[in-house]
mmCIF file of C-alpha atoms in Angstrom:
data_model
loop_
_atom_site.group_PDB
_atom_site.id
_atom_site.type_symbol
_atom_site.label_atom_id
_atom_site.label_comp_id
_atom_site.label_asym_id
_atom_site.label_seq_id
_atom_site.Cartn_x
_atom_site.Cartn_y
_atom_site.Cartn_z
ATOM 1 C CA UNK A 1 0.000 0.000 0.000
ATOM 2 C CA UNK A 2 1.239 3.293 -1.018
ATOM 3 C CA UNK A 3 2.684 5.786 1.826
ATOM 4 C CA UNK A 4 -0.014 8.430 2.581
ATOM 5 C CA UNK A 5 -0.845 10.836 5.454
ATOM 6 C CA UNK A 6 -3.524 9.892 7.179
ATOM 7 C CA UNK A 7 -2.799 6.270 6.423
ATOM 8 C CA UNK A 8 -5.854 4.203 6.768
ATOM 9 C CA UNK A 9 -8.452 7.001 7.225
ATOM 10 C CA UNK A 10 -7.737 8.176 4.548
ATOM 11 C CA UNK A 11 -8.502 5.115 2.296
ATOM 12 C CA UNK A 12 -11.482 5.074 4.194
ATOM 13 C CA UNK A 13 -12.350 8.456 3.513
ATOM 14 C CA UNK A 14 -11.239 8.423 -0.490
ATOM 15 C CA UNK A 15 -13.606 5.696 -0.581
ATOM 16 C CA UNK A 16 -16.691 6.637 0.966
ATOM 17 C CA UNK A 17 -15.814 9.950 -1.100
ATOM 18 C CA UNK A 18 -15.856 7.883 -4.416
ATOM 19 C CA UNK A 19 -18.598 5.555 -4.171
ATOM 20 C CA UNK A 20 -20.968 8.515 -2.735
ATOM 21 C CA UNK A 21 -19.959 10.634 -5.793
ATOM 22 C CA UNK A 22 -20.552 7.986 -8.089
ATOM 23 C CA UNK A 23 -24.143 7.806 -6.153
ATOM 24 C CA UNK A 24 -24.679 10.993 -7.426
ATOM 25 C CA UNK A 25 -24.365 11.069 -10.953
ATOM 26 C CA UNK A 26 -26.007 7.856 -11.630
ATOM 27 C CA UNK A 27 -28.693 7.346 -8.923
ATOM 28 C CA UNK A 28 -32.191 7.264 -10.869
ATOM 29 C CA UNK A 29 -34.125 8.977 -8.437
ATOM 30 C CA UNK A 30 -33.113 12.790 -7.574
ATOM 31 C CA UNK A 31 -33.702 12.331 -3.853
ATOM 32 C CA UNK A 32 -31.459 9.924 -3.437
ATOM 33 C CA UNK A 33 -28.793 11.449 -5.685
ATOM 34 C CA UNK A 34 -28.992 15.090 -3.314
ATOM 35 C CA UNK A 35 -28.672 12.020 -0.247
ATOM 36 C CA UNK A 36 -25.320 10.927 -1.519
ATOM 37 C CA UNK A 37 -24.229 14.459 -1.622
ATOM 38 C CA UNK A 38 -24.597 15.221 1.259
ATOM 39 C CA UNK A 39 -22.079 12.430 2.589
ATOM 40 C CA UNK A 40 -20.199 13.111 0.048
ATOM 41 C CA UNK A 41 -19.401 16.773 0.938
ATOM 42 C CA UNK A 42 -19.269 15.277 5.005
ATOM 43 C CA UNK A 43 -16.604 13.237 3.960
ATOM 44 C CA UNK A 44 -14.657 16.112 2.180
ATOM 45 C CA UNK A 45 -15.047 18.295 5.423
ATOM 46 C CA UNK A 46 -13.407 15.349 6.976
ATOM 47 C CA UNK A 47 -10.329 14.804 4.412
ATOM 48 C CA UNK A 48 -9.998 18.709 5.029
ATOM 49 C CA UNK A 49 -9.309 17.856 9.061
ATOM 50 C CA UNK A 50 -6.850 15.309 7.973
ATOM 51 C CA UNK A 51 -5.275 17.845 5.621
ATOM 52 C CA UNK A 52 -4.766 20.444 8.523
ATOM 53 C CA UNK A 53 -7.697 23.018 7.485
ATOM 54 C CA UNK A 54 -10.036 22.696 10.624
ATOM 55 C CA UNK A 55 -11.516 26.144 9.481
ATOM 56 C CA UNK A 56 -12.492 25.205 5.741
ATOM 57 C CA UNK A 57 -13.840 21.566 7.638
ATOM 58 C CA UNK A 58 -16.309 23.716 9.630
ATOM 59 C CA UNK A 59 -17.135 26.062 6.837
ATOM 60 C CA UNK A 60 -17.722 22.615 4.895
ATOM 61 C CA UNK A 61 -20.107 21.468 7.057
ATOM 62 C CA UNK A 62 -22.188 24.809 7.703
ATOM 63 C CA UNK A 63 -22.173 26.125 4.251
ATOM 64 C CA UNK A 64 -22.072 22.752 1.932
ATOM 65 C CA UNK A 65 -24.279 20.210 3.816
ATOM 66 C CA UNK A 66 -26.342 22.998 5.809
ATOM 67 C CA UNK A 67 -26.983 25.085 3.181
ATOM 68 C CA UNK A 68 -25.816 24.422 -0.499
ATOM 69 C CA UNK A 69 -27.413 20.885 -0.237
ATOM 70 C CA UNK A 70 -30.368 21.899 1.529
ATOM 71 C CA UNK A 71 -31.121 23.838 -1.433
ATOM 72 C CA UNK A 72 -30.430 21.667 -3.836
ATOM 73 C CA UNK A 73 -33.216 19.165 -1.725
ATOM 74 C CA UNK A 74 -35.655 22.483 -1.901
ATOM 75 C CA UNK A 75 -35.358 22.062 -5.616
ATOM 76 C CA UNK A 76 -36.143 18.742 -5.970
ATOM 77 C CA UNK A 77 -38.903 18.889 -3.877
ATOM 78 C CA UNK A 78 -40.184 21.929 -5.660
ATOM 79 C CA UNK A 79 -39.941 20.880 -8.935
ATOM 80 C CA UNK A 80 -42.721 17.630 -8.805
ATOM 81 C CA UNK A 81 -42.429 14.384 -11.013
ATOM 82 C CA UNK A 82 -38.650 14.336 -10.381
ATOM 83 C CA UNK A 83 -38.425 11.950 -7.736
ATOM 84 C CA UNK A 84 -40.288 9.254 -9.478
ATOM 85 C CA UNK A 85 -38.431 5.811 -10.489
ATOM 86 C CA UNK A 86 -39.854 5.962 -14.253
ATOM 87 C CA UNK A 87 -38.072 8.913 -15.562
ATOM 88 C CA UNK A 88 -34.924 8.519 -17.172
ATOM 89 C CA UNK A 89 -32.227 10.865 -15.366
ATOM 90 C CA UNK A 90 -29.358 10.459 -17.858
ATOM 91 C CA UNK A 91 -29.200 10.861 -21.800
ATOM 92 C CA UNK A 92 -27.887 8.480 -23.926
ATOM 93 C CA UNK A 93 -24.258 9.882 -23.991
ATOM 94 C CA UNK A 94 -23.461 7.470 -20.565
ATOM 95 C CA UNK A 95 -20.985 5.084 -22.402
ATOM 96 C CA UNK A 96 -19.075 8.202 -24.403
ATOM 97 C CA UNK A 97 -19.021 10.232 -21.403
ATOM 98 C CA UNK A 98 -18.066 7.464 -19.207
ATOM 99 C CA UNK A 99 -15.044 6.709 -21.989
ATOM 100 C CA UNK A 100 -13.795 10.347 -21.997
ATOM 101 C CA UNK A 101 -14.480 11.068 -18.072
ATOM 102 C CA UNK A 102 -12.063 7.719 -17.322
ATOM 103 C CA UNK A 103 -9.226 9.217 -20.191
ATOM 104 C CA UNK A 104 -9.220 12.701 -18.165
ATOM 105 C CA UNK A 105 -8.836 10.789 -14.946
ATOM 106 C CA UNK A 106 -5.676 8.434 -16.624
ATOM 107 C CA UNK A 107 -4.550 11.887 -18.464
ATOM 108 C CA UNK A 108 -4.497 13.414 -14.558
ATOM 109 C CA UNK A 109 -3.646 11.112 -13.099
ATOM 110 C CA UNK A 110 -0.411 10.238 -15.056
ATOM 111 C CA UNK A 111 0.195 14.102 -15.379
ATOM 112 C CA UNK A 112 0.234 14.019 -11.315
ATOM 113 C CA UNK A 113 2.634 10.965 -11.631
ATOM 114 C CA UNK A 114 5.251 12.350 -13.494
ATOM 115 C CA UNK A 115 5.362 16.145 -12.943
ATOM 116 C CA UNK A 116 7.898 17.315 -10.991
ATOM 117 C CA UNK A 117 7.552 21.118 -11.042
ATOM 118 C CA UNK A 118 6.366 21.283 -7.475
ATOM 119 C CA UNK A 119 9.319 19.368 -6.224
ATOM 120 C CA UNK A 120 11.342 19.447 -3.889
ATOM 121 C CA UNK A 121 8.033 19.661 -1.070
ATOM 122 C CA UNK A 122 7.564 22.228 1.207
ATOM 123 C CA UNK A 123 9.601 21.241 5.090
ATOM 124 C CA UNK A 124 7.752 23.390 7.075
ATOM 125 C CA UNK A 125 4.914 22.328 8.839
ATOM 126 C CA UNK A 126 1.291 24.822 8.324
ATOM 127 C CA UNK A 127 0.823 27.385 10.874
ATOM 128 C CA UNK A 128 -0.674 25.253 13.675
ATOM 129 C CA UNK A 129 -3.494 28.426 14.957
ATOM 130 C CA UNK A 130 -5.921 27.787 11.976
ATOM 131 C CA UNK A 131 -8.387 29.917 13.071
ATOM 132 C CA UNK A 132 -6.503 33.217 13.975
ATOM 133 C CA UNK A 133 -4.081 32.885 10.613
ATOM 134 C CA UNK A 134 -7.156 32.788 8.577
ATOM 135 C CA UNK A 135 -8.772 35.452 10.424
ATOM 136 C CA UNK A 136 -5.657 37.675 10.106
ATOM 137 C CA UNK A 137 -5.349 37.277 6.513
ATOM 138 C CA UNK A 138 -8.767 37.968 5.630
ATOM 139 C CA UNK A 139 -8.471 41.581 7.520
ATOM 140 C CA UNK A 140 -5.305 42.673 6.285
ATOM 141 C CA UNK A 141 -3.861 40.668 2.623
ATOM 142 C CA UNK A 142 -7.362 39.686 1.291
ATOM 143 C CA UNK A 143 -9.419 42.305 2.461
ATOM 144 C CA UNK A 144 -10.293 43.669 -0.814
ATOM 145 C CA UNK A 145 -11.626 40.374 -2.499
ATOM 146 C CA UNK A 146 -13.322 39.461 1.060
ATOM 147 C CA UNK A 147 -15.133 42.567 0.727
ATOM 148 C CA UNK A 148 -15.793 41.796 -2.937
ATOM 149 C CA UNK A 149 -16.847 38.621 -2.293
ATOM 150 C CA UNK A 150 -19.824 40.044 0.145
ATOM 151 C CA UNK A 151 -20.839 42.357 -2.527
ATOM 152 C CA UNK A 152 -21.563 39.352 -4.781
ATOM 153 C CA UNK A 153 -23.078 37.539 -2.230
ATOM 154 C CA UNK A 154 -25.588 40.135 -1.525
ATOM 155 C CA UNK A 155 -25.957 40.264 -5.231
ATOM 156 C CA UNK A 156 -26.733 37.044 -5.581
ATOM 157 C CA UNK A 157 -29.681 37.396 -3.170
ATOM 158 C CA UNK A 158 -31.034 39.992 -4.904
ATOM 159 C CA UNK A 159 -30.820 38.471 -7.977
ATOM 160 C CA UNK A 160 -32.304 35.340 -6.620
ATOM 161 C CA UNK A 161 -35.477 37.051 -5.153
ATOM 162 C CA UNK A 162 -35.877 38.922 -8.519
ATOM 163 C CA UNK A 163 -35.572 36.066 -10.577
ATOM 164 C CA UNK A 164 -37.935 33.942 -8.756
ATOM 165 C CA UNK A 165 -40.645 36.360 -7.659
ATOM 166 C CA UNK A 166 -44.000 36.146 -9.505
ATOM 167 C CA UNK A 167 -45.119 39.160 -11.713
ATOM 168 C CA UNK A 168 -48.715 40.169 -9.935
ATOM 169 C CA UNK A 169 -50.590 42.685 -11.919
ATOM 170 C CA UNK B 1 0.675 13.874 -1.539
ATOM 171 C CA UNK B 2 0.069 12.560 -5.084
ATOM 172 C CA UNK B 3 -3.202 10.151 -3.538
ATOM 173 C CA UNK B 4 -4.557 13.103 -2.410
ATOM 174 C CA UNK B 5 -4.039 14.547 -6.033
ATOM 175 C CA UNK B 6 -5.675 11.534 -8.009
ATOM 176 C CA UNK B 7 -8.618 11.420 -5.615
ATOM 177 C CA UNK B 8 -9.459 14.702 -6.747
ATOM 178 C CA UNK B 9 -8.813 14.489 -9.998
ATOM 179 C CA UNK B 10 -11.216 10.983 -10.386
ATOM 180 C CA UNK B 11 -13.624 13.264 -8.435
ATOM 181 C CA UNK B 12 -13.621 15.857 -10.917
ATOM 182 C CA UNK B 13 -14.118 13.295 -13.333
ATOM 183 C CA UNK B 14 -17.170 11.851 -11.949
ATOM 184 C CA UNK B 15 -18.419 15.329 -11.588
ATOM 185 C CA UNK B 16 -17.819 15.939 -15.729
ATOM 186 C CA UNK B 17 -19.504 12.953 -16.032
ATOM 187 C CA UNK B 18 -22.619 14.230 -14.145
ATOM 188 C CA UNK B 19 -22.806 17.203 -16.453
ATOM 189 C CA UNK B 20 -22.363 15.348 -19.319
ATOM 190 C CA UNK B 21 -24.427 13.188 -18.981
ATOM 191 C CA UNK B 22 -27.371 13.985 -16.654
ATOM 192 C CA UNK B 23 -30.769 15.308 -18.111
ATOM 193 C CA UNK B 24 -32.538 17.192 -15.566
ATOM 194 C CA UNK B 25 -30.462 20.554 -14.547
ATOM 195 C CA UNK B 26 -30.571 19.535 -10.977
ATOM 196 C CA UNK B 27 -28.417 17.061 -11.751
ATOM 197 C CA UNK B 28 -25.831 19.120 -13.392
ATOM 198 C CA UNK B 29 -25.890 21.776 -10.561
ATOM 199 C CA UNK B 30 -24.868 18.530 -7.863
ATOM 200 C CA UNK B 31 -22.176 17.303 -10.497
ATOM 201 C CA UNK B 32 -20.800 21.266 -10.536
ATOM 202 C CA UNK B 33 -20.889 20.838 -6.543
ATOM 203 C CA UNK B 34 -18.747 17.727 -7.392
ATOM 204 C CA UNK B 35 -16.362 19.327 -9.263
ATOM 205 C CA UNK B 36 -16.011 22.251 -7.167
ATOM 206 C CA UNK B 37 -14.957 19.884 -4.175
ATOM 207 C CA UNK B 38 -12.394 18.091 -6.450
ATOM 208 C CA UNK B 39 -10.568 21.794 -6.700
ATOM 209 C CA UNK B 40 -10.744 22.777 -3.104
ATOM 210 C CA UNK B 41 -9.314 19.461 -2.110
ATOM 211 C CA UNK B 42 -6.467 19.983 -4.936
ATOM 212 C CA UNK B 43 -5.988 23.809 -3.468
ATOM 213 C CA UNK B 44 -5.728 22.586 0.354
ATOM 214 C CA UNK B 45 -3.577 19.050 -0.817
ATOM 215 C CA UNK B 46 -0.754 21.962 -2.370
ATOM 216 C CA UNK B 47 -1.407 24.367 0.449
ATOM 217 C CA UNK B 48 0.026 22.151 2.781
ATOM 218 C CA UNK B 49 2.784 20.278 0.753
ATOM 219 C CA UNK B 50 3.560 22.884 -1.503
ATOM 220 C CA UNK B 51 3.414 26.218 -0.205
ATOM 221 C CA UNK B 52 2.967 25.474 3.682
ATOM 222 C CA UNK B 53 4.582 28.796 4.656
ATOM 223 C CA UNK B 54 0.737 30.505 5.277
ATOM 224 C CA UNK B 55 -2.760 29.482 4.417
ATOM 225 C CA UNK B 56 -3.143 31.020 0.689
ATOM 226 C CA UNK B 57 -4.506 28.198 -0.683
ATOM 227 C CA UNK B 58 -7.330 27.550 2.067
ATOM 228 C CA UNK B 59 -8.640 30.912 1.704
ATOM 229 C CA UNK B 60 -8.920 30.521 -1.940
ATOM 230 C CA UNK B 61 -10.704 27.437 -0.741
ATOM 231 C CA UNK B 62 -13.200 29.589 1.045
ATOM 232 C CA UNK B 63 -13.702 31.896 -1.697
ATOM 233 C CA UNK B 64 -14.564 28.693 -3.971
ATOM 234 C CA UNK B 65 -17.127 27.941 -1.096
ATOM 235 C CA UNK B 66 -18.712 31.230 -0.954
ATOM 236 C CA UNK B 67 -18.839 31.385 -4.769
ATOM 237 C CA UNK B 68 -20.432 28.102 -5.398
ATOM 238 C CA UNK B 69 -23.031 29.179 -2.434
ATOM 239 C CA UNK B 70 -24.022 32.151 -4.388
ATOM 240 C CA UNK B 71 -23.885 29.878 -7.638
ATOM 241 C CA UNK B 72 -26.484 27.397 -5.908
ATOM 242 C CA UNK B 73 -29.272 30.069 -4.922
ATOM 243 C CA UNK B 74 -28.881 31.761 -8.518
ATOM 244 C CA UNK B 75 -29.149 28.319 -10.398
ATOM 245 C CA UNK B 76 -31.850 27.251 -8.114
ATOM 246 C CA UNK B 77 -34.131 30.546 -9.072
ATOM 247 C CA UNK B 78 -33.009 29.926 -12.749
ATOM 248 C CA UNK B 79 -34.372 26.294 -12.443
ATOM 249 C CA UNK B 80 -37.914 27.694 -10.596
ATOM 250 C CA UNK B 81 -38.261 30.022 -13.237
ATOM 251 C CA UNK B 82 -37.513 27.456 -15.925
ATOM 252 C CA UNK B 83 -39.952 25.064 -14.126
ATOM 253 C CA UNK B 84 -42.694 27.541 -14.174
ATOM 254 C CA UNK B 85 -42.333 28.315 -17.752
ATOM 255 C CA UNK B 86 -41.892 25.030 -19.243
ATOM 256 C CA UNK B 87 -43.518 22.725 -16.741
ATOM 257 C CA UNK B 88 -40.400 20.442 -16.739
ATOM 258 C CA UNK B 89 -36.423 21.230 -15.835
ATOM 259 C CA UNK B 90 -35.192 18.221 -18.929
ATOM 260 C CA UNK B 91 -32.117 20.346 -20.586
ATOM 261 C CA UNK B 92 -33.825 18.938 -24.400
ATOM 262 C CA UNK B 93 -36.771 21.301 -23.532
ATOM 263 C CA UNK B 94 -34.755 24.434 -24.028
ATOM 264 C CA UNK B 95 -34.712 25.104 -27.440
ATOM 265 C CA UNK B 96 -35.745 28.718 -27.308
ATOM 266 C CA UNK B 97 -32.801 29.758 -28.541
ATOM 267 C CA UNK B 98 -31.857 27.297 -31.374
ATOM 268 C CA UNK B 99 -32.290 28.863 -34.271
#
């Protein structure tokens, strides 16, 4: 077995990730296809604890599976007919996509192999206060796209609301 | 480092496959969420082997997380509004603009 941090959790982990993601594009009913999601993004949040980012783990967890995904169940619900069994979910490109999804995953993957521009690794270890290092940058080196980033946000309400409001006359 | 690397890229993969090949635009919008995972993983994976001197790369991550939050409410009014127009969210129903 290959060398990895994280050793067997992360197997674990990769796996769960995998099969739930697979889950999700080829489930037949919608439901069950915005279930697998959310263990899908649980299990990220919990490769991002093994890869030292505690803070993007929680933010994982509150804004993925709390929000994003709770959406994404709104929609399914709100939309009728989708969760029944008789309706075809996929088109009939499965077996090309499937052939040129698995030859950008060997391309990758081989490109990830043999690349050795981001050699020799990094020795230091991550600062070990998450929290406040995040915090710190966010107020002083990234405070122009946070702000930005809050602007769109609000945007994206509005734009939300507008879109989905019904014209009364 | 490098299983880190090709678990996101087969999960990016899976996602493209979502998009290409799911019908209903739901669908697509949970394969994007795929795909969006598969890049914060490969932006955290090099923050901490790569370039561990600061946290850069996680709060690009978070940017990616707040941007694909404001993604999901827009696409999920798009899809209402398609809903109530059309009566169905299949992407062969929009042909509106095929000329």
């Amino acid at each position: 077995m290959l060398e990895v941090d994280g050793g067997i959790v992360f197997w674990i982990l990769s796996f769960v990730i995998l099969v739930s993601g697979f889950m999700v594009v080829s489930l037949k009913n919608v439901f069950h296809c915005a279930l697998a999601l959310v263990l899908c993004l649980f299990t990220v949040a919990g490769l991002y604890i093994l890869l030292d980012a505690e803070f993007l783990a929680a933010a994982q967890v509150l804004i993925y599976v709390g929000s994003v995904a709770i959406l994404l169940i709104f929609e399914v619900m709100l939309t009728s007919k989708l969760a029944d069994k008789r309706i075809t979910q996929s088109n009939d490109q499965a077996l090309v996509g499937f052939f040129i999804c698995t030859l950008f995953a060997v391309a990758a993957y081989l490109l990830i192999k043999f690349n050795t521009i981001w050699y020799p690794l990094a020795k230091s270890a991550l600062p070990s206060d998450n929290i406040l290092t995040i915090g710190k940058y966010l107020m002083t080196e990234f405070m122009l796209p946070f702000e930005v980033v809050s602007i769109l946000l609000v945007a994206a309400l509005i734009g939300a609301i507008a879109l989905a409001r019904t014209e009364k006359s | 480092m490098i299983p880190y690397l090709a678990l996101a890229a087969i999960l990016f993969s899976i996602g493209l496959f979502g998009v290409m090949t799911r019908r209903n635009t739901i669908g697509i919008l949970m394969s994007l969420e795929l795909m969006f995972n598969a890049v914060n993983i490969n932006f955290v994976t090099f923050n901490k082997y790569v370039v561990s001197d600061g946290l850069v790369g996680q709060i690009f991550a978070i940017f990616i997380v707040v941007i694909a939050a404001a993604e999901a409410v827009v696409g999920l009014a798009i899809v209402l509004l398609i809903y109530r127009n059309w009566k169905g969210i299949d992407t062969d129903h929009f042909t509106v603009m095929k000329w």
